C-alpha cells in the first residue's frame, strides 16, 4: 500500500533531476543516471599539481586542493550548484559530497584528511541564501 501511494504521488509530483529537470526513475536520486554518467569530472584528485592547487600556491598553507567538476555557465553542473545554493536543495550538497568522498578515497593523498573545506561564503551571502 505504501509503495502504491508513493508511486501514485510520483505521477502527480515527480521528482526531477536537479541537472536536466527530467523526471527521475525509481532508484534514482538527486540526478538522473544519464546526467550522472555525463558529469564533467576534472580528475584533479589524481594530480597534485592541478589547476586549482596552482592558483592557491603561495597564498595559503594547504596540503592539497582540487575541484571535482568543471563548471561552465548554462551547464548541468551550474544547474546542480544553483539548486544547492539558491533553491535550498540540500540533498544536492549531500549527493555531491558523497560523490566527492568516493572519488577522494581512490587517491592515497586524501585517505587520511581531517577536513574538506569549501570556498568560504561571505556572511551577507549566507544570510541572503539561508
Ligand atoms: Zn538529468
mmCIF file of C-alpha atoms and ligand atoms in Angstrom:
data_model
loop_
_atom_site.group_PDB
_atom_site.id
_atom_site.type_symbol
_atom_site.label_atom_id
_atom_site.label_comp_id
_atom_site.label_asym_id
_atom_site.label_seq_id
_atom_site.Cartn_x
_atom_site.Cartn_y
_atom_site.Cartn_z
ATOM 1 C CA UNK A 1 0.000 0.000 0.000
ATOM 2 C CA UNK A 2 2.754 2.429 0.977
ATOM 3 C CA UNK A 3 4.606 1.764 -2.279
ATOM 4 C CA UNK A 4 1.389 2.224 -4.266
ATOM 5 C CA UNK A 5 0.835 5.656 -2.682
ATOM 6 C CA UNK A 6 4.452 6.595 -3.326
ATOM 7 C CA UNK A 7 4.175 5.568 -6.989
ATOM 8 C CA UNK A 8 0.875 7.443 -7.341
ATOM 9 C CA UNK A 9 2.250 10.640 -5.799
ATOM 10 C CA UNK A 10 5.239 10.267 -8.102
ATOM 11 C CA UNK A 11 2.864 10.512 -11.060
ATOM 12 C CA UNK A 12 1.381 13.751 -9.746
ATOM 13 C CA UNK A 13 4.573 15.255 -8.326
ATOM 14 C CA UNK A 14 7.534 13.533 -9.949
ATOM 15 C CA UNK A 15 10.992 14.033 -8.503
ATOM 16 C CA UNK A 16 13.012 15.876 -11.100
ATOM 17 C CA UNK A 17 16.657 15.627 -11.977
ATOM 18 C CA UNK A 18 18.484 18.609 -10.455
ATOM 19 C CA UNK A 19 20.720 18.815 -13.512
ATOM 20 C CA UNK A 20 18.362 18.404 -16.509
ATOM 21 C CA UNK A 21 14.874 18.655 -14.880
ATOM 22 C CA UNK A 22 13.608 15.413 -16.471
ATOM 23 C CA UNK A 23 11.641 13.110 -14.133
ATOM 24 C CA UNK A 24 13.757 10.702 -12.109
ATOM 25 C CA UNK A 25 13.170 6.978 -12.478
ATOM 26 C CA UNK A 26 12.658 4.739 -9.476
ATOM 27 C CA UNK A 27 16.008 4.165 -7.793
ATOM 28 C CA UNK A 28 17.496 7.452 -8.992
ATOM 29 C CA UNK A 29 18.011 10.277 -6.523
ATOM 30 C CA UNK A 30 19.016 13.900 -6.978
ATOM 31 C CA UNK A 31 20.188 13.461 -10.597
ATOM 32 C CA UNK A 32 19.281 11.030 -13.357
ATOM 33 C CA UNK A 33 21.590 8.257 -14.500
ATOM 34 C CA UNK A 34 22.349 9.991 -17.796
ATOM 35 C CA UNK A 35 23.416 13.217 -16.089
ATOM 36 C CA UNK A 36 25.442 11.270 -13.528
ATOM 37 C CA UNK A 37 27.241 9.480 -16.360
ATOM 38 C CA UNK A 38 27.835 12.728 -18.272
ATOM 39 C CA UNK A 39 29.207 14.821 -15.369
ATOM 40 C CA UNK A 40 32.425 16.551 -16.461
ATOM 41 C CA UNK A 41 34.878 15.233 -13.879
ATOM 42 C CA UNK A 42 38.201 17.058 -13.613
ATOM 43 C CA UNK A 43 40.108 14.125 -12.084
ATOM 44 C CA UNK A 44 42.153 16.773 -10.256
ATOM 45 C CA UNK A 45 42.173 14.485 -7.195
ATOM 46 C CA UNK A 46 44.596 12.275 -9.128
ATOM 47 C CA UNK A 47 47.043 15.106 -9.855
ATOM 48 C CA UNK A 48 48.531 17.175 -7.001
ATOM 49 C CA UNK A 49 49.728 19.857 -9.370
ATOM 50 C CA UNK A 50 46.323 20.647 -10.759
ATOM 51 C CA UNK A 51 44.887 23.982 -11.854
ATOM 52 C CA UNK A 52 43.085 24.678 -8.564
ATOM 53 C CA UNK A 53 46.134 23.878 -6.418
ATOM 54 C CA UNK A 54 48.375 26.060 -8.591
ATOM 55 C CA UNK A 55 46.044 29.032 -8.132
ATOM 56 C CA UNK A 56 46.482 28.746 -4.349
ATOM 57 C CA UNK A 57 50.226 28.080 -4.229
ATOM 58 C CA UNK A 58 51.991 30.692 -2.075
ATOM 59 C CA UNK A 59 48.736 32.282 -0.971
ATOM 60 C CA UNK A 60 47.629 29.898 1.787
ATOM 61 C CA UNK A 61 49.062 26.860 3.511
ATOM 62 C CA UNK A 62 47.387 23.654 2.393
ATOM 63 C CA UNK A 63 48.202 20.068 1.622
ATOM 64 C CA UNK A 64 46.037 19.674 -1.449
ATOM 65 C CA UNK A 65 43.352 21.440 -3.416
ATOM 66 C CA UNK A 66 41.028 20.252 -6.122
ATOM 67 C CA UNK A 67 37.630 20.639 -7.681
ATOM 68 C CA UNK A 68 35.578 17.631 -8.701
ATOM 69 C CA UNK A 69 33.749 19.040 -11.720
ATOM 70 C CA UNK A 70 34.336 21.531 -14.472
ATOM 71 C CA UNK A 71 31.901 24.452 -14.230
ATOM 72 C CA UNK A 72 30.510 26.234 -17.253
ATOM 73 C CA UNK A 73 27.644 28.725 -17.449
ATOM 74 C CA UNK A 74 24.440 27.110 -18.678
ATOM 75 C CA UNK A 75 25.718 23.621 -17.924
ATOM 76 C CA UNK A 76 24.179 20.821 -15.887
ATOM 77 C CA UNK A 77 26.827 21.459 -13.246
ATOM 78 C CA UNK A 78 25.594 25.030 -12.962
ATOM 79 C CA UNK A 79 22.034 23.721 -12.533
ATOM 80 C CA UNK A 80 23.203 21.444 -9.723
ATOM 81 C CA UNK A 81 25.124 24.179 -7.946
ATOM 82 C CA UNK A 82 22.321 26.710 -8.337
ATOM 83 C CA UNK A 83 19.776 24.248 -6.954
ATOM 84 C CA UNK A 84 22.021 23.788 -3.943
ATOM 85 C CA UNK A 85 22.884 27.451 -3.444
ATOM 86 C CA UNK A 86 19.664 29.237 -4.318
ATOM 87 C CA UNK A 87 16.828 26.682 -4.122
ATOM 88 C CA UNK A 88 17.664 25.120 -0.744
ATOM 89 C CA UNK A 89 18.140 21.677 -2.342
ATOM 90 C CA UNK A 90 20.440 20.447 0.382
ATOM 91 C CA UNK A 91 20.154 16.880 -0.927
ATOM 92 C CA UNK A 92 22.244 18.054 -3.900
ATOM 93 C CA UNK A 93 25.028 19.009 -1.487
ATOM 94 C CA UNK A 94 24.857 15.661 0.285
ATOM 95 C CA UNK A 95 24.866 13.825 -3.045
ATOM 96 C CA UNK A 96 27.850 15.773 -4.403
ATOM 97 C CA UNK A 97 29.674 15.357 -1.098
ATOM 98 C CA UNK A 98 29.222 11.587 -1.215
ATOM 99 C CA UNK A 99 30.357 11.564 -4.829
ATOM 100 C CA UNK A 100 33.440 13.603 -3.943
ATOM 101 C CA UNK A 101 34.233 11.436 -0.915
ATOM 102 C CA UNK A 102 34.102 8.299 -3.014
ATOM 103 C CA UNK A 103 36.487 9.769 -5.571
ATOM 104 C CA UNK A 104 38.923 11.080 -2.940
ATOM 105 C CA UNK A 105 39.250 7.632 -1.419
ATOM 106 C CA UNK A 106 40.772 6.487 -4.703
ATOM 107 C CA UNK A 107 43.909 8.575 -4.050
ATOM 108 C CA UNK A 108 46.218 7.961 -1.070
ATOM 109 C CA UNK A 109 46.798 11.723 -0.715
ATOM 110 C CA UNK A 110 43.264 12.102 0.573
ATOM 111 C CA UNK A 111 42.778 8.951 2.649
ATOM 112 C CA UNK A 112 43.881 10.499 5.950
ATOM 113 C CA UNK A 113 42.498 14.006 5.638
ATOM 114 C CA UNK A 114 40.600 15.559 8.523
ATOM 115 C CA UNK A 115 38.544 18.200 6.728
ATOM 116 C CA UNK A 116 37.232 19.185 3.365
ATOM 117 C CA UNK A 117 36.754 22.948 3.297
ATOM 118 C CA UNK A 118 34.521 24.652 0.736
ATOM 119 C CA UNK A 119 35.244 28.047 -0.681
ATOM 120 C CA UNK A 120 34.294 30.417 2.168
ATOM 121 C CA UNK A 121 30.996 32.250 1.842
ATOM 122 C CA UNK A 122 30.610 35.914 2.781
ATOM 123 C CA UNK A 123 28.239 36.339 5.733
ATOM 124 C CA UNK A 124 25.945 38.638 3.704
ATOM 125 C CA UNK A 125 25.512 35.979 1.030
ATOM 126 C CA UNK A 126 24.919 33.327 3.682
ATOM 127 C CA UNK A 127 22.168 35.451 5.231
ATOM 128 C CA UNK A 128 20.611 36.065 1.800
ATOM 129 C CA UNK A 129 20.649 32.389 0.751
ATOM 130 C CA UNK A 130 19.734 30.939 4.090
HETATM 131 ZN ZN1 LIG B 1 19.321 14.556 -15.663
#
